[in-house]
Amino acid sequence: MIKGGFIYVCCLIAFIQSAAAQNKEIDSLKKVLAVTQPDTGKATTFSAIGYAYTKISEYDSAFKYAGNALNLSKKIGFLKGEAQASFRLGNVYMEIGEYEKSILNYTSALKIAANLK
């Protein structure tokens, strides 16, 4: 029983450290976002923040940032960013069990990526 408890505590510590690292990553990316012009760099940063939120299961925030990445990418004609953001949205939908929306976003990402040179 003590061995099982020890393993549980070790796993809990690892999870907490991982979550803390993700929060530092998100904080750092948000600082970059604050000083980045509305260009491909900003779209990519939005996408990265969305991905980081997905990894820690904060899906509302993941949707927000991936959606911002998609909207900005469309606005500036950044096809690679559109594909990446659509893929990120597909990941979030997959995580929450909305498989049809996930497939639609993955398909959109694939179509856009196929047209990249």
JSON list of C-alpha atoms in Angstrom, two decimals:
[
{"chain": "A", "resi": 1, "resn": "MET", "atom": "CA", "xyz": [0.00, 0.00, 0.00]},
{"chain": "A", "resi": 2, "resn": "ILE", "atom": "CA", "xyz": [2.83, 2.41, 0.78]},
{"chain": "A", "resi": 3, "resn": "LYS", "atom": "CA", "xyz": [4.41, 1.68, -2.61]},
{"chain": "A", "resi": 4, "resn": "GLY", "atom": "CA", "xyz": [1.15, 2.54, -4.40]},
{"chain": "A", "resi": 5, "resn": "GLY", "atom": "CA", "xyz": [0.82, 5.76, -2.41]},
{"chain": "A", "resi": 6, "resn": "PHE", "atom": "CA", "xyz": [4.40, 6.71, -3.24]},
{"chain": "A", "resi": 7, "resn": "ILE", "atom": "CA", "xyz": [3.79, 6.16, -6.95]},
{"chain": "A", "resi": 8, "resn": "TYR", "atom": "CA", "xyz": [0.61, 8.26, -6.75]},
{"chain": "A", "resi": 9, "resn": "VAL", "atom": "CA", "xyz": [2.47, 11.12, -5.04]},
{"chain": "A", "resi": 10, "resn": "CYS", "atom": "CA", "xyz": [5.26, 10.97, -7.64]},
{"chain": "A", "resi": 11, "resn": "CYS", "atom": "CA", "xyz": [2.72, 11.10, -10.48]},
{"chain": "A", "resi": 12, "resn": "LEU", "atom": "CA", "xyz": [0.93, 14.00, -8.83]},
{"chain": "A", "resi": 13, "resn": "ILE", "atom": "CA", "xyz": [4.18, 15.94, -8.46]},
{"chain": "A", "resi": 14, "resn": "ALA", "atom": "CA", "xyz": [5.06, 15.29, -12.11]},
{"chain": "A", "resi": 15, "resn": "PHE", "atom": "CA", "xyz": [1.63, 16.50, -13.20]},
{"chain": "A", "resi": 16, "resn": "ILE", "atom": "CA", "xyz": [1.89, 19.68, -11.12]},
{"chain": "A", "resi": 17, "resn": "GLN", "atom": "CA", "xyz": [5.35, 20.42, -12.50]},
{"chain": "A", "resi": 18, "resn": "SER", "atom": "CA", "xyz": [4.10, 19.87, -16.04]},
{"chain": "A", "resi": 19, "resn": "ALA", "atom": "CA", "xyz": [1.14, 22.21, -15.51]},
{"chain": "A", "resi": 20, "resn": "ALA", "atom": "CA", "xyz": [3.43, 24.85, -13.99]},
{"chain": "A", "resi": 21, "resn": "ALA", "atom": "CA", "xyz": [5.74, 24.59, -16.99]},
{"chain": "A", "resi": 22, "resn": "GLN", "atom": "CA", "xyz": [2.77, 25.00, -19.35]},
{"chain": "A", "resi": 23, "resn": "ASN", "atom": "CA", "xyz": [1.61, 28.08, -17.47]},
{"chain": "A", "resi": 24, "resn": "LYS", "atom": "CA", "xyz": [5.10, 29.61, -17.79]},
{"chain": "A", "resi": 25, "resn": "GLU", "atom": "CA", "xyz": [5.04, 28.83, -21.51]},
{"chain": "A", "resi": 26, "resn": "ILE", "atom": "CA", "xyz": [1.64, 30.48, -21.88]},
{"chain": "A", "resi": 27, "resn": "ASP", "atom": "CA", "xyz": [2.76, 33.52, -19.90]},
{"chain": "A", "resi": 28, "resn": "SER", "atom": "CA", "xyz": [5.85, 33.87, -22.08]},
{"chain": "A", "resi": 29, "resn": "LEU", "atom": "CA", "xyz": [3.84, 33.55, -25.27]},
{"chain": "A", "resi": 30, "resn": "LYS", "atom": "CA", "xyz": [1.35, 36.15, -24.06]},
{"chain": "A", "resi": 31, "resn": "LYS", "atom": "CA", "xyz": [4.22, 38.57, -23.48]},
{"chain": "A", "resi": 32, "resn": "VAL", "atom": "CA", "xyz": [5.37, 38.00, -27.06]},
{"chain": "A", "resi": 33, "resn": "LEU", "atom": "CA", "xyz": [1.80, 38.47, -28.26]},
{"chain": "A", "resi": 34, "resn": "ALA", "atom": "CA", "xyz": [1.54, 41.84, -26.52]},
{"chain": "A", "resi": 35, "resn": "VAL", "atom": "CA", "xyz": [4.44, 43.31, -28.51]},
{"chain": "A", "resi": 36, "resn": "THR", "atom": "CA", "xyz": [3.89, 41.58, -31.86]},
{"chain": "A", "resi": 37, "resn": "GLN", "atom": "CA", "xyz": [2.34, 43.37, -34.83]},
{"chain": "A", "resi": 38, "resn": "PRO", "atom": "CA", "xyz": [-0.76, 41.81, -36.43]},
{"chain": "A", "resi": 39, "resn": "ASP", "atom": "CA", "xyz": [1.22, 39.71, -38.89]},
{"chain": "A", "resi": 40, "resn": "THR", "atom": "CA", "xyz": [2.25, 36.11, -39.40]},
{"chain": "A", "resi": 41, "resn": "GLY", "atom": "CA", "xyz": [4.20, 36.14, -36.14]},
{"chain": "A", "resi": 42, "resn": "LYS", "atom": "CA", "xyz": [1.14, 37.15, -34.17]},
{"chain": "A", "resi": 43, "resn": "ALA", "atom": "CA", "xyz": [-1.01, 34.51, -35.88]},
{"chain": "A", "resi": 44, "resn": "THR", "atom": "CA", "xyz": [1.60, 31.86, -35.10]},
{"chain": "A", "resi": 45, "resn": "THR", "atom": "CA", "xyz": [1.78, 33.01, -31.48]},
{"chain": "A", "resi": 46, "resn": "PHE", "atom": "CA", "xyz": [-2.02, 32.86, -31.13]},
{"chain": "A", "resi": 47, "resn": "SER", "atom": "CA", "xyz": [-1.86, 29.31, -32.47]},
{"chain": "A", "resi": 48, "resn": "ALA", "atom": "CA", "xyz": [0.93, 28.31, -30.08]},
{"chain": "A", "resi": 49, "resn": "ILE", "atom": "CA", "xyz": [-1.03, 29.65, -27.11]},
{"chain": "A", "resi": 50, "resn": "GLY", "atom": "CA", "xyz": [-4.09, 27.72, -28.25]},
{"chain": "A", "resi": 51, "resn": "TYR", "atom": "CA", "xyz": [-2.02, 24.55, -28.44]},
{"chain": "A", "resi": 52, "resn": "ALA", "atom": "CA", "xyz": [-0.56, 25.15, -24.97]},
{"chain": "A", "resi": 53, "resn": "TYR", "atom": "CA", "xyz": [-4.06, 25.54, -23.53]},
{"chain": "A", "resi": 54, "resn": "THR", "atom": "CA", "xyz": [-5.16, 22.34, -25.24]},
{"chain": "A", "resi": 55, "resn": "LYS", "atom": "CA", "xyz": [-2.30, 20.46, -23.57]},
{"chain": "A", "resi": 56, "resn": "ILE", "atom": "CA", "xyz": [-3.58, 21.49, -20.13]},
{"chain": "A", "resi": 57, "resn": "SER", "atom": "CA", "xyz": [-7.24, 20.85, -21.00]},
{"chain": "A", "resi": 58, "resn": "GLU", "atom": "CA", "xyz": [-8.32, 24.50, -20.87]},
{"chain": "A", "resi": 59, "resn": "TYR", "atom": "CA", "xyz": [-10.47, 24.16, -23.94]},
{"chain": "A", "resi": 60, "resn": "ASP", "atom": "CA", "xyz": [-12.34, 27.48, -23.80]},
{"chain": "A", "resi": 61, "resn": "SER", "atom": "CA", "xyz": [-9.03, 29.33, -23.91]},
{"chain": "A", "resi": 62, "resn": "ALA", "atom": "CA", "xyz": [-7.71, 26.95, -26.56]},
{"chain": "A", "resi": 63, "resn": "PHE", "atom": "CA", "xyz": [-10.73, 27.77, -28.77]},
{"chain": "A", "resi": 64, "resn": "LYS", "atom": "CA", "xyz": [-10.28, 31.49, -28.20]},
{"chain": "A", "resi": 65, "resn": "TYR", "atom": "CA", "xyz": [-6.62, 31.60, -29.20]},
{"chain": "A", "resi": 66, "resn": "ALA", "atom": "CA", "xyz": [-6.85, 29.11, -32.08]},
{"chain": "A", "resi": 67, "resn": "GLY", "atom": "CA", "xyz": [-9.88, 31.05, -33.36]},
{"chain": "A", "resi": 68, "resn": "ASN", "atom": "CA", "xyz": [-7.92, 34.30, -33.14]},
{"chain": "A", "resi": 69, "resn": "ALA", "atom": "CA", "xyz": [-5.11, 32.64, -35.09]},
{"chain": "A", "resi": 70, "resn": "LEU", "atom": "CA", "xyz": [-7.54, 31.51, -37.78]},
{"chain": "A", "resi": 71, "resn": "ASN", "atom": "CA", "xyz": [-9.25, 34.91, -38.08]},
{"chain": "A", "resi": 72, "resn": "LEU", "atom": "CA", "xyz": [-5.98, 36.85, -38.27]},
{"chain": "A", "resi": 73, "resn": "SER", "atom": "CA", "xyz": [-4.48, 34.38, -40.73]},
{"chain": "A", "resi": 74, "resn": "LYS", "atom": "CA", "xyz": [-7.50, 34.76, -43.03]},
{"chain": "A", "resi": 75, "resn": "LYS", "atom": "CA", "xyz": [-7.38, 38.54, -42.71]},
{"chain": "A", "resi": 76, "resn": "ILE", "atom": "CA", "xyz": [-3.72, 38.76, -43.75]},
{"chain": "A", "resi": 77, "resn": "GLY", "atom": "CA", "xyz": [-3.79, 35.91, -46.27]},
{"chain": "A", "resi": 78, "resn": "PHE", "atom": "CA", "xyz": [-1.45, 33.66, -44.26]},
{"chain": "A", "resi": 79, "resn": "LEU", "atom": "CA", "xyz": [-2.39, 30.24, -45.62]},
{"chain": "A", "resi": 80, "resn": "LYS", "atom": "CA", "xyz": [0.07, 28.29, -43.48]},
{"chain": "A", "resi": 81, "resn": "GLY", "atom": "CA", "xyz": [-1.42, 29.98, -40.40]},
{"chain": "A", "resi": 82, "resn": "GLU", "atom": "CA", "xyz": [-4.94, 29.14, -41.56]},
{"chain": "A", "resi": 83, "resn": "ALA", "atom": "CA", "xyz": [-4.00, 25.49, -41.95]},
{"chain": "A", "resi": 84, "resn": "GLN", "atom": "CA", "xyz": [-2.27, 25.39, -38.58]},
{"chain": "A", "resi": 85, "resn": "ALA", "atom": "CA", "xyz": [-5.13, 27.13, -36.77]},
{"chain": "A", "resi": 86, "resn": "SER", "atom": "CA", "xyz": [-7.72, 24.83, -38.39]},
{"chain": "A", "resi": 87, "resn": "PHE", "atom": "CA", "xyz": [-5.66, 21.85, -37.28]},
{"chain": "A", "resi": 88, "resn": "ARG", "atom": "CA", "xyz": [-5.44, 23.25, -33.73]},
{"chain": "A", "resi": 89, "resn": "LEU", "atom": "CA", "xyz": [-9.21, 23.73, -33.65]},
{"chain": "A", "resi": 90, "resn": "GLY", "atom": "CA", "xyz": [-9.61, 20.16, -34.88]},
{"chain": "A", "resi": 91, "resn": "ASN", "atom": "CA", "xyz": [-7.47, 19.00, -31.95]},
{"chain": "A", "resi": 92, "resn": "VAL", "atom": "CA", "xyz": [-9.64, 20.85, -29.44]},
{"chain": "A", "resi": 93, "resn": "TYR", "atom": "CA", "xyz": [-12.85, 19.47, -30.91]},
{"chain": "A", "resi": 94, "resn": "MET", "atom": "CA", "xyz": [-11.32, 15.98, -30.82]},
{"chain": "A", "resi": 95, "resn": "GLU", "atom": "CA", "xyz": [-10.42, 16.39, -27.15]},
{"chain": "A", "resi": 96, "resn": "ILE", "atom": "CA", "xyz": [-13.97, 17.37, -26.19]},
{"chain": "A", "resi": 97, "resn": "GLY", "atom": "CA", "xyz": [-15.53, 14.60, -28.24]},
{"chain": "A", "resi": 98, "resn": "GLU", "atom": "CA", "xyz": [-17.04, 16.71, -31.04]},
{"chain": "A", "resi": 99, "resn": "TYR", "atom": "CA", "xyz": [-15.71, 14.44, -33.76]},
{"chain": "A", "resi": 100, "resn": "GLU", "atom": "CA", "xyz": [-17.68, 15.83, -36.70]},
{"chain": "A", "resi": 101, "resn": "LYS", "atom": "CA", "xyz": [-16.40, 19.35, -36.05]},
{"chain": "A", "resi": 102, "resn": "SER", "atom": "CA", "xyz": [-12.94, 17.91, -35.55]},
{"chain": "A", "resi": 103, "resn": "ILE", "atom": "CA", "xyz": [-13.05, 16.20, -38.95]},
{"chain": "A", "resi": 104, "resn": "LEU", "atom": "CA", "xyz": [-14.32, 19.38, -40.61]},
{"chain": "A", "resi": 105, "resn": "ASN", "atom": "CA", "xyz": [-11.41, 21.36, -39.21]},
{"chain": "A", "resi": 106, "resn": "TYR", "atom": "CA", "xyz": [-8.86, 18.67, -40.06]},
{"chain": "A", "resi": 107, "resn": "THR", "atom": "CA", "xyz": [-10.26, 18.50, -43.61]},
{"chain": "A", "resi": 108, "resn": "SER", "atom": "CA", "xyz": [-10.06, 22.27, -43.93]},
{"chain": "A", "resi": 109, "resn": "ALA", "atom": "CA", "xyz": [-6.46, 22.23, -42.71]},
{"chain": "A", "resi": 110, "resn": "LEU", "atom": "CA", "xyz": [-5.58, 19.49, -45.19]},
{"chain": "A", "resi": 111, "resn": "LYS", "atom": "CA", "xyz": [-7.14, 21.34, -48.13]},
{"chain": "A", "resi": 112, "resn": "ILE", "atom": "CA", "xyz": [-5.31, 24.56, -47.27]},
{"chain": "A", "resi": 113, "resn": "ALA", "atom": "CA", "xyz": [-2.01, 22.76, -46.72]},
{"chain": "A", "resi": 114, "resn": "ALA", "atom": "CA", "xyz": [-2.34, 20.95, -50.04]},
{"chain": "A", "resi": 115, "resn": "ASN", "atom": "CA", "xyz": [-2.36, 24.33, -51.79]},
{"chain": "A", "resi": 116, "resn": "LEU", "atom": "CA", "xyz": [0.79, 25.61, -50.09]},
{"chain": "A", "resi": 117, "resn": "LYS", "atom": "CA", "xyz": [3.87, 25.90, -52.27]}
]
